[in-house]
C-alpha cells in the first residue's frame, strides 16, 4: 500500500534537499513528533501487509496536518507471494 503526496497548494514548491548535517538537525528538532508518528506505525499489526490502511491513515494525518494532501491506495500484497 502506498500514500501519494502532493502539496496542498499548487503554488507550493517542494522543499529543498537537505545535506546530512541539515537533515540530522531537522530530525533532532522534530524528534518528539517523529517518535509519536513512529510509535503509531509500530503499533499497527500487519504481519502480511494486509492491514496497511491504519498505517496509511496515520501517515496521511501527519502529512495533512503539515500542508500535504494524500491519496490512500489499496494494494493486495498476497497477490505477490509467488514472486
N, C-alpha and C. Protein backbone atom coordinates (compact mmCIF):
# COMPACT_ATOMS: atom_id res chain seq x y z
N UNK A 1 0.83 -1.17 0.00
CA UNK A 1 0.00 0.00 0.00
C UNK A 1 0.88 1.23 0.00
N UNK A 2 0.39 2.27 -0.62
CA UNK A 2 1.20 3.47 -0.76
C UNK A 2 0.35 4.69 -0.46
N UNK A 3 1.02 5.74 -0.07
CA UNK A 3 0.38 7.03 0.10
C UNK A 3 0.94 7.95 -0.96
N UNK A 4 0.08 8.53 -1.80
CA UNK A 4 0.53 9.50 -2.78
C UNK A 4 0.53 10.88 -2.15
N UNK A 5 1.50 11.70 -2.47
CA UNK A 5 1.63 13.00 -1.84
C UNK A 5 1.64 14.11 -2.87
N UNK A 6 1.07 15.23 -2.48
CA UNK A 6 1.14 16.44 -3.29
C UNK A 6 1.00 17.62 -2.34
N UNK A 7 1.71 18.73 -2.62
CA UNK A 7 1.50 19.91 -1.79
C UNK A 7 0.04 20.33 -1.87
N UNK A 8 -0.51 20.81 -0.76
CA UNK A 8 -1.91 21.20 -0.72
C UNK A 8 -2.18 22.36 -1.66
N UNK A 9 -1.27 23.29 -1.77
CA UNK A 9 -1.45 24.45 -2.61
C UNK A 9 -0.60 24.31 -3.85
N UNK A 10 -1.18 24.57 -5.01
CA UNK A 10 -0.44 24.36 -6.25
C UNK A 10 0.77 25.27 -6.36
N UNK A 11 0.76 26.42 -5.68
CA UNK A 11 1.91 27.31 -5.74
C UNK A 11 3.03 26.88 -4.80
N UNK A 12 2.77 25.90 -3.95
CA UNK A 12 3.79 25.43 -3.01
C UNK A 12 4.88 24.69 -3.77
N UNK A 13 6.10 24.93 -3.38
CA UNK A 13 7.21 24.24 -4.01
C UNK A 13 7.70 23.13 -3.10
N UNK A 14 8.26 22.12 -3.70
CA UNK A 14 8.82 21.02 -2.92
C UNK A 14 9.98 21.55 -2.09
N UNK A 15 10.14 21.05 -0.86
CA UNK A 15 11.26 21.51 -0.04
C UNK A 15 12.59 21.12 -0.68
N UNK A 16 13.58 21.95 -0.44
CA UNK A 16 14.91 21.68 -0.98
C UNK A 16 15.49 20.43 -0.31
N UNK A 17 16.34 19.72 -1.03
CA UNK A 17 17.01 18.56 -0.47
C UNK A 17 17.92 19.01 0.67
N UNK A 18 18.04 18.19 1.68
CA UNK A 18 18.89 18.51 2.83
C UNK A 18 20.17 17.70 2.78
N UNK A 19 21.27 18.34 3.17
CA UNK A 19 22.51 17.58 3.31
C UNK A 19 22.45 16.83 4.64
N UNK A 20 23.41 15.96 4.90
CA UNK A 20 23.40 15.14 6.10
C UNK A 20 23.27 15.93 7.39
N UNK A 21 24.11 16.94 7.63
CA UNK A 21 24.01 17.70 8.88
C UNK A 21 22.67 18.43 9.02
N UNK A 22 22.15 18.98 7.92
CA UNK A 22 20.86 19.68 7.99
C UNK A 22 19.73 18.70 8.28
N UNK A 23 19.78 17.52 7.67
CA UNK A 23 18.76 16.50 7.92
C UNK A 23 18.79 16.04 9.37
N UNK A 24 19.98 15.85 9.90
CA UNK A 24 20.12 15.44 11.30
C UNK A 24 19.60 16.51 12.24
N UNK A 25 19.91 17.77 11.96
CA UNK A 25 19.42 18.88 12.78
C UNK A 25 17.89 18.93 12.75
N UNK A 26 17.29 18.78 11.57
CA UNK A 26 15.84 18.79 11.44
C UNK A 26 15.22 17.62 12.21
N UNK A 27 15.83 16.43 12.09
CA UNK A 27 15.31 15.26 12.81
C UNK A 27 15.37 15.49 14.32
N UNK A 28 16.43 16.13 14.79
CA UNK A 28 16.52 16.43 16.23
C UNK A 28 15.45 17.43 16.65
N UNK A 29 15.19 18.43 15.81
CA UNK A 29 14.16 19.43 16.12
C UNK A 29 12.77 18.80 16.16
N UNK A 30 12.54 17.83 15.31
CA UNK A 30 11.21 17.20 15.18
C UNK A 30 11.13 15.87 15.92
N UNK A 31 12.09 15.59 16.79
CA UNK A 31 12.19 14.29 17.44
C UNK A 31 10.90 13.84 18.09
N UNK A 32 10.28 14.67 18.91
CA UNK A 32 9.08 14.25 19.63
C UNK A 32 7.95 13.86 18.68
N UNK A 33 7.73 14.67 17.66
CA UNK A 33 6.63 14.33 16.74
C UNK A 33 6.96 13.11 15.90
N UNK A 34 8.24 12.92 15.55
CA UNK A 34 8.62 11.73 14.80
C UNK A 34 8.50 10.47 15.65
N UNK A 35 8.86 10.56 16.92
CA UNK A 35 8.70 9.41 17.82
C UNK A 35 7.22 9.06 17.96
N UNK A 36 6.37 10.07 18.04
CA UNK A 36 4.92 9.82 18.12
C UNK A 36 4.43 9.12 16.86
N UNK A 37 4.82 9.63 15.70
CA UNK A 37 4.40 9.01 14.43
C UNK A 37 4.92 7.58 14.33
N UNK A 38 6.18 7.36 14.64
CA UNK A 38 6.74 6.01 14.55
C UNK A 38 6.08 5.07 15.56
N UNK A 39 5.75 5.57 16.73
CA UNK A 39 5.04 4.74 17.72
C UNK A 39 3.69 4.30 17.19
N UNK A 40 2.99 5.22 16.51
CA UNK A 40 1.70 4.87 15.91
C UNK A 40 1.88 3.81 14.83
N UNK A 41 2.92 3.95 14.03
CA UNK A 41 3.15 2.98 12.95
C UNK A 41 3.55 1.61 13.50
N UNK A 42 4.38 1.60 14.52
CA UNK A 42 4.81 0.34 15.12
C UNK A 42 3.64 -0.40 15.75
N UNK A 43 2.67 0.35 16.25
CA UNK A 43 1.51 -0.25 16.92
C UNK A 43 0.57 -0.94 15.93
N UNK A 44 0.72 -0.69 14.64
CA UNK A 44 -0.15 -1.30 13.63
C UNK A 44 0.33 -2.72 13.36
N UNK A 45 -0.51 -3.70 13.65
CA UNK A 45 -0.17 -5.09 13.39
C UNK A 45 -0.45 -5.40 11.93
N UNK A 46 0.58 -5.80 11.21
CA UNK A 46 0.43 -6.09 9.79
C UNK A 46 1.48 -7.10 9.34
N UNK A 47 1.44 -8.33 9.89
CA UNK A 47 2.48 -9.31 9.56
C UNK A 47 2.56 -9.67 8.08
N UNK A 48 1.46 -9.62 7.37
CA UNK A 48 1.47 -9.95 5.94
C UNK A 48 1.26 -8.73 5.06
N UNK A 49 1.17 -7.55 5.66
CA UNK A 49 0.95 -6.34 4.89
C UNK A 49 -0.48 -6.10 4.50
N UNK A 50 -1.37 -6.95 4.93
CA UNK A 50 -2.77 -6.84 4.53
C UNK A 50 -3.52 -5.73 5.27
N UNK A 51 -3.00 -5.27 6.40
CA UNK A 51 -3.71 -4.25 7.16
C UNK A 51 -2.94 -2.93 7.13
N UNK A 52 -2.53 -2.52 5.95
CA UNK A 52 -1.75 -1.30 5.80
C UNK A 52 -2.59 -0.04 5.97
N UNK A 53 -3.90 -0.15 5.87
CA UNK A 53 -4.74 1.04 5.92
C UNK A 53 -4.55 1.86 7.19
N UNK A 54 -4.49 1.25 8.40
CA UNK A 54 -4.27 2.08 9.59
C UNK A 54 -2.94 2.83 9.55
N UNK A 55 -1.91 2.21 9.03
CA UNK A 55 -0.61 2.89 8.91
C UNK A 55 -0.69 4.01 7.88
N UNK A 56 -1.35 3.76 6.77
CA UNK A 56 -1.53 4.81 5.76
C UNK A 56 -2.27 5.99 6.35
N UNK A 57 -3.31 5.71 7.12
CA UNK A 57 -4.10 6.80 7.71
C UNK A 57 -3.27 7.61 8.70
N UNK A 58 -2.40 6.96 9.47
CA UNK A 58 -1.54 7.67 10.42
C UNK A 58 -0.58 8.60 9.67
N UNK A 59 0.03 8.08 8.60
CA UNK A 59 0.96 8.90 7.82
C UNK A 59 0.20 10.03 7.12
N UNK A 60 -0.96 9.72 6.57
CA UNK A 60 -1.76 10.74 5.89
C UNK A 60 -2.17 11.86 6.86
N UNK A 61 -2.59 11.51 8.06
CA UNK A 61 -2.97 12.53 9.04
C UNK A 61 -1.77 13.40 9.40
N UNK A 62 -0.61 12.78 9.58
CA UNK A 62 0.61 13.52 9.89
C UNK A 62 0.94 14.50 8.77
N UNK A 63 0.90 14.03 7.54
CA UNK A 63 1.25 14.88 6.40
C UNK A 63 0.19 15.93 6.12
N UNK A 64 -1.09 15.55 6.24
CA UNK A 64 -2.17 16.51 6.01
C UNK A 64 -2.06 17.69 6.97
N UNK A 65 -1.67 17.43 8.22
CA UNK A 65 -1.51 18.48 9.21
C UNK A 65 -0.35 19.41 8.86
N UNK A 66 0.50 18.99 7.92
CA UNK A 66 1.67 19.79 7.54
C UNK A 66 1.55 20.34 6.12
N UNK A 67 0.33 20.39 5.61
CA UNK A 67 0.10 21.05 4.33
C UNK A 67 0.12 20.18 3.09
N UNK A 68 0.13 18.87 3.26
CA UNK A 68 0.08 17.97 2.12
C UNK A 68 -1.28 17.32 2.03
N UNK A 69 -1.65 16.93 0.84
CA UNK A 69 -2.83 16.08 0.69
C UNK A 69 -2.31 14.70 0.32
N UNK A 70 -3.02 13.69 0.70
CA UNK A 70 -2.56 12.33 0.43
C UNK A 70 -3.70 11.50 -0.12
N UNK A 71 -3.35 10.60 -0.99
CA UNK A 71 -4.29 9.65 -1.57
C UNK A 71 -3.99 8.29 -0.99
N UNK A 72 -4.97 7.66 -0.39
CA UNK A 72 -4.78 6.31 0.14
C UNK A 72 -4.99 5.32 -1.00
N UNK A 73 -4.08 4.36 -1.10
CA UNK A 73 -4.11 3.38 -2.18
C UNK A 73 -4.21 1.99 -1.58
N UNK A 74 -5.12 1.19 -2.09
CA UNK A 74 -5.28 -0.17 -1.62
C UNK A 74 -4.44 -1.11 -2.48
N UNK A 75 -3.74 -1.99 -1.81
CA UNK A 75 -2.91 -2.96 -2.51
C UNK A 75 -3.19 -4.33 -1.90
N UNK A 76 -2.88 -5.37 -2.63
CA UNK A 76 -3.07 -6.74 -2.15
C UNK A 76 -1.72 -7.44 -2.14
N UNK A 77 -0.97 -7.29 -1.04
CA UNK A 77 0.38 -7.88 -1.00
C UNK A 77 0.41 -9.39 -1.21
N UNK A 78 -0.64 -10.11 -0.85
CA UNK A 78 -0.61 -11.56 -1.04
C UNK A 78 -0.66 -11.94 -2.52
N UNK A 79 -1.01 -11.00 -3.38
CA UNK A 79 -1.01 -11.29 -4.82
C UNK A 79 0.41 -11.50 -5.32
N UNK A 80 1.42 -11.08 -4.55
CA UNK A 80 2.81 -11.17 -4.97
C UNK A 80 3.59 -12.25 -4.23
N UNK A 81 2.93 -13.07 -3.44
CA UNK A 81 3.65 -14.06 -2.64
C UNK A 81 4.38 -15.10 -3.47
N UNK A 82 3.94 -15.34 -4.68
CA UNK A 82 4.59 -16.37 -5.51
C UNK A 82 5.77 -15.79 -6.28
N UNK A 83 6.06 -14.53 -6.14
CA UNK A 83 7.16 -13.91 -6.90
C UNK A 83 8.43 -13.90 -6.12
